[in-house]
Coordinates of C-alpha atoms in Angstrom, one line a residue:
M1 CA 8.2 16.9 8.4
P2 CA 8.8 19.5 11.4
G3 CA 6.3 20.5 14.4
T4 CA 4.9 18.3 17.2
R5 CA 3.7 14.5 16.3
E6 CA 0.0 16.1 16.8
Q7 CA 1.5 18.6 13.9
Q8 CA 2.7 16.1 11.7
L9 CA -0.3 13.8 12.3
L10 CA -3.4 16.4 11.1
R11 CA -0.7 17.3 8.1
A12 CA -0.7 13.6 7.4
F13 CA -4.5 13.6 7.3
A14 CA -4.9 16.7 5.5
A15 CA -2.4 15.2 2.8
L16 CA -4.4 12.1 2.2
A17 CA -8.1 14.8 2.0
D18 CA -6.1 16.7 -1.0
T19 CA -5.5 13.8 -2.6
L20 CA -9.3 12.9 -2.7
V21 CA -10.2 16.6 -3.5
A22 CA -7.4 17.4 -6.0
G23 CA -7.7 15.3 -8.7
Y24 CA -9.1 11.5 -7.6
D25 CA -6.7 8.6 -8.3
V26 CA -6.7 5.1 -6.2
V27 CA -3.1 4.5 -6.2
D28 CA -2.2 8.5 -5.7
L29 CA -4.1 8.4 -2.5
L30 CA -2.5 4.6 -1.5
Q31 CA 0.9 5.9 -2.5
T32 CA 0.3 8.5 0.3
L33 CA -1.4 6.1 2.8
V34 CA 1.7 3.7 2.9
D35 CA 4.4 6.4 2.9
T36 CA 2.6 8.4 5.4
C37 CA 2.7 5.3 7.8
T38 CA 6.3 4.9 7.1
G39 CA 7.3 8.0 7.7
L40 CA 5.2 8.8 11.0
L41 CA 3.9 5.4 12.3
G42 CA 7.3 3.3 13.3
A43 CA 7.2 1.2 10.1
S44 CA 10.0 0.4 8.1
E45 CA 8.0 -0.4 5.1
S46 CA 4.6 0.0 3.8
G47 CA 2.4 -1.8 2.0
V48 CA -1.3 -2.2 0.2
L49 CA -3.5 -5.2 -0.7
L50 CA -6.6 -5.0 -2.7
A51 CA -9.1 -7.3 -3.8
D52 CA -10.0 -7.7 -7.6
G53 CA -13.3 -8.2 -8.7
N54 CA -12.9 -11.7 -7.5
G55 CA -12.1 -11.2 -4.3
E56 CA -7.9 -12.4 -5.0
L57 CA -5.8 -10.1 -3.4
D58 CA -3.0 -8.2 -5.1
L59 CA -0.2 -5.6 -4.5
I60 CA -1.0 -2.3 -5.4
V61 CA 1.6 0.4 -3.8
S62 CA 4.6 -0.7 -1.3
T63 CA 7.5 1.5 -0.1
S64 CA 10.4 -0.3 -1.3
E65 CA 10.9 -3.6 -3.7
A66 CA 11.9 -5.7 -0.1
S67 CA 8.4 -5.1 1.3
R68 CA 6.9 -5.8 -2.0
L69 CA 8.7 -9.3 -1.9
V70 CA 7.2 -10.1 0.6
E71 CA 3.9 -9.1 -0.4
L72 CA 3.8 -10.8 -3.4
M73 CA 5.5 -14.0 -1.1
Q74 CA 2.1 -14.0 0.6
L75 CA 0.1 -14.1 -2.4
A76 CA 1.6 -16.6 -4.1
A77 CA 1.4 -19.0 -0.8
D78 CA -1.8 -17.6 0.0
A79 CA -0.8 -17.8 3.4
G80 CA 0.7 -14.7 6.1
P81 CA -0.8 -12.0 8.4
C82 CA -2.1 -9.9 5.1
I83 CA -4.3 -12.7 4.0
D84 CA -5.7 -13.9 7.2
S85 CA -6.6 -10.1 8.1
F86 CA -8.2 -9.7 4.9
N87 CA -10.4 -13.0 5.3
T88 CA -11.3 -11.9 9.0
G89 CA -11.6 -8.4 8.9
E90 CA -9.6 -8.1 11.8
V91 CA -6.0 -6.4 12.6
I92 CA -3.7 -9.7 12.8
S93 CA -0.2 -8.2 14.6
V94 CA 3.1 -10.3 14.8
P95 CA 5.2 -8.7 17.5
D96 CA 7.9 -11.5 16.4
I97 CA 7.9 -13.0 12.9
G98 CA 10.9 -15.7 13.8
R99 CA 8.2 -17.0 16.0
A100 CA 5.4 -16.8 13.4
P101 CA 3.7 -20.2 12.5
E102 CA 4.7 -22.9 10.4
K103 CA 1.4 -22.3 8.0
W104 CA 3.2 -19.0 7.0
S105 CA 6.9 -20.7 6.8
L106 CA 7.2 -19.0 3.4
F107 CA 6.6 -15.5 4.3
R108 CA 8.0 -16.0 7.5
E109 CA 11.1 -16.4 6.0
K110 CA 11.1 -14.4 3.0
A111 CA 10.2 -12.0 6.1
L112 CA 13.4 -12.3 7.8
E113 CA 15.6 -12.5 4.8
E114 CA 14.6 -9.1 4.0
G115 CA 15.3 -8.0 7.7
F116 CA 11.9 -7.7 9.0
R117 CA 11.1 -8.7 12.4
A118 CA 7.5 -7.9 13.0
V119 CA 4.4 -7.1 11.0
D120 CA 0.8 -5.7 11.4
A121 CA -1.6 -6.1 8.6
I122 CA -4.9 -3.2 9.2
P123 CA -8.1 -4.7 7.3
L124 CA -9.4 -2.1 4.6
R125 CA -13.1 -2.5 5.7
L126 CA -16.7 -0.4 5.4
R127 CA -19.0 -2.2 7.7
E128 CA -18.6 -6.0 6.6
D129 CA -16.9 -6.1 3.7
T130 CA -13.1 -5.7 3.8
I131 CA -11.6 -4.8 0.7
G132 CA -8.1 -4.7 0.8
T133 CA -5.0 -4.6 4.2
L134 CA -2.4 -2.1 4.9
N135 CA 0.6 -3.8 6.0
L136 CA 3.0 -2.5 8.4
L137 CA 6.5 -4.3 8.2
R138 CA 8.8 -3.2 10.8
T139 CA 12.6 -3.9 11.2
Q140 CA 12.3 -4.5 15.1
T141 CA 10.4 -7.1 17.3
G142 CA 7.4 -5.8 19.5
Q143 CA 3.9 -4.3 19.2
L144 CA 3.2 -0.7 17.3
D145 CA 2.7 1.4 19.5
E146 CA -0.9 1.9 20.5
D147 CA -1.6 5.5 19.4
D148 CA 0.4 4.3 16.3
M149 CA -2.2 1.5 16.1
V150 CA -5.0 4.0 16.4
A151 CA -3.5 6.2 13.7
A152 CA -3.2 3.7 11.3
Q153 CA -6.5 2.3 11.8
A154 CA -8.0 5.6 11.0
F155 CA -5.7 6.5 8.0
A156 CA -6.9 2.9 6.8
D157 CA -10.4 3.9 6.9
V158 CA -10.1 7.1 5.3
A159 CA -8.3 4.8 2.4
T160 CA -11.3 3.0 1.9
I161 CA -13.6 5.7 2.2
G162 CA -11.3 7.3 -0.6
I163 CA -11.5 4.5 -2.5
L164 CA -15.1 3.8 -2.4
H165 CA -15.5 7.6 -3.0
E166 CA -19.3 8.2 -1.9
R167 CA -20.4 5.3 -3.1
T168 CA -22.2 1.9 -1.0
I169 CA -21.6 -1.6 -1.2
A170 CA -24.5 -2.0 -3.1
H171 CA -23.2 -0.3 -6.1
S172 CA -20.6 -3.0 -6.4
N173 CA -20.2 -3.4 -10.3
E174 CA -18.8 0.2 -9.7
V175 CA -16.7 -0.6 -6.7
R176 CA -15.2 -3.2 -8.6
E177 CA -14.8 -1.6 -11.8
Q178 CA -12.7 1.3 -9.6
L179 CA -10.3 -1.5 -8.0
Q180 CA -10.0 -3.0 -11.6
R181 CA -8.9 0.3 -13.1
A182 CA -6.3 0.6 -9.4
L183 CA -4.9 -3.1 -10.5
N184 CA -4.9 -2.2 -14.2
S185 CA -2.8 0.8 -13.3
R186 CA 0.0 -1.0 -11.4
I187 CA 0.8 -3.2 -14.2
V188 CA 1.6 -0.2 -16.4
I189 CA 3.7 1.7 -13.0
E190 CA 5.6 -2.0 -12.9
Q191 CA 6.3 -2.0 -16.9
A192 CA 7.3 2.4 -16.3
K193 CA 9.6 1.2 -13.4
G194 CA 11.3 -1.3 -15.7
V195 CA 11.6 1.0 -18.4
I196 CA 13.4 3.7 -16.1
A197 CA 15.9 1.2 -14.1
Y198 CA 17.0 -0.1 -17.9
M199 CA 17.5 3.5 -19.8
R200 CA 18.7 5.5 -16.3
G201 CA 21.1 2.3 -15.2
V202 CA 19.2 2.0 -11.6
P203 CA 17.8 -0.3 -9.1
I204 CA 13.9 -0.5 -9.3
D205 CA 13.4 1.3 -6.1
A206 CA 15.2 4.2 -7.5
A207 CA 13.3 4.4 -10.7
F208 CA 10.0 4.1 -8.7
T209 CA 11.1 6.9 -6.6
L210 CA 12.2 9.1 -10.2
I211 CA 8.6 8.1 -11.4
R212 CA 7.0 9.3 -7.8
D213 CA 8.8 12.6 -7.8
Y214 CA 8.0 14.1 -11.3
A215 CA 4.6 13.6 -10.3
R216 CA 4.5 15.0 -7.9
S217 CA 6.5 17.8 -8.7
H218 CA 4.3 18.5 -11.7
Q219 CA 0.8 18.0 -10.2
L220 CA 0.3 14.3 -12.3
G221 CA -0.8 11.1 -11.5
I222 CA 1.6 8.2 -11.1
S223 CA -0.7 6.1 -13.4
H224 CA -0.8 9.1 -15.6
V225 CA 3.2 9.4 -15.5
A226 CA 3.5 5.8 -15.9
A227 CA 1.5 5.3 -19.2
A228 CA 3.2 8.1 -20.7
I229 CA 6.3 6.3 -19.9
V230 CA 5.3 3.0 -21.0
G231 CA 3.9 5.1 -24.3
R232 CA 7.5 6.6 -24.5
E233 CA 5.5 9.9 -24.6
L234 CA 7.4 10.7 -21.5
E235 CA 11.5 10.4 -20.9
L236 CA 12.9 11.2 -17.2

């Protein structure tokens, strides 16, 4: 993305805003978010976890299968920086995953295996309610740049507002239903990735790239394209 850093950030916020007004789709919004963070904020990979109607976290979007596996490992063990960030509503930064506490041992081992050395977990929070986390993984140890952290929190805040979409926490049933739709969409997307990977003989990451690129080039939602693939209405 050409231009100064300030121009790139402005374009990124504009892209998020466009996602909100041009056919609202939670998955598209969050995929734009993680792609932006990976492209601009020094993250090697990114992912978003959202809570379902029962308050249980689930992975909604990620930038690669590697980051997806690390996120899923945290969920399986119910321990890791993203879990702590969700539970406390605070940013949890781990500048050296190799020194992560023993209670995060499964997360630590999987993250190191996938080549990640640092992570920042940023809550998606509105007032006192946390609905998920934005997770930035890096292949180098060290703290995330302070300006990058400010931008990441701003992106997370925009995404949170977008997810709730002018609804207040008092409308809890509507919020839960919208988050559940996002979770259901993710299941269909995973199925579509498997179909494309099998049909085209490509890795899962490449399959998702094909789906995402088709959706963007045809101005369609990722969930819509995935459903068409699973329903055998579309071949890529």
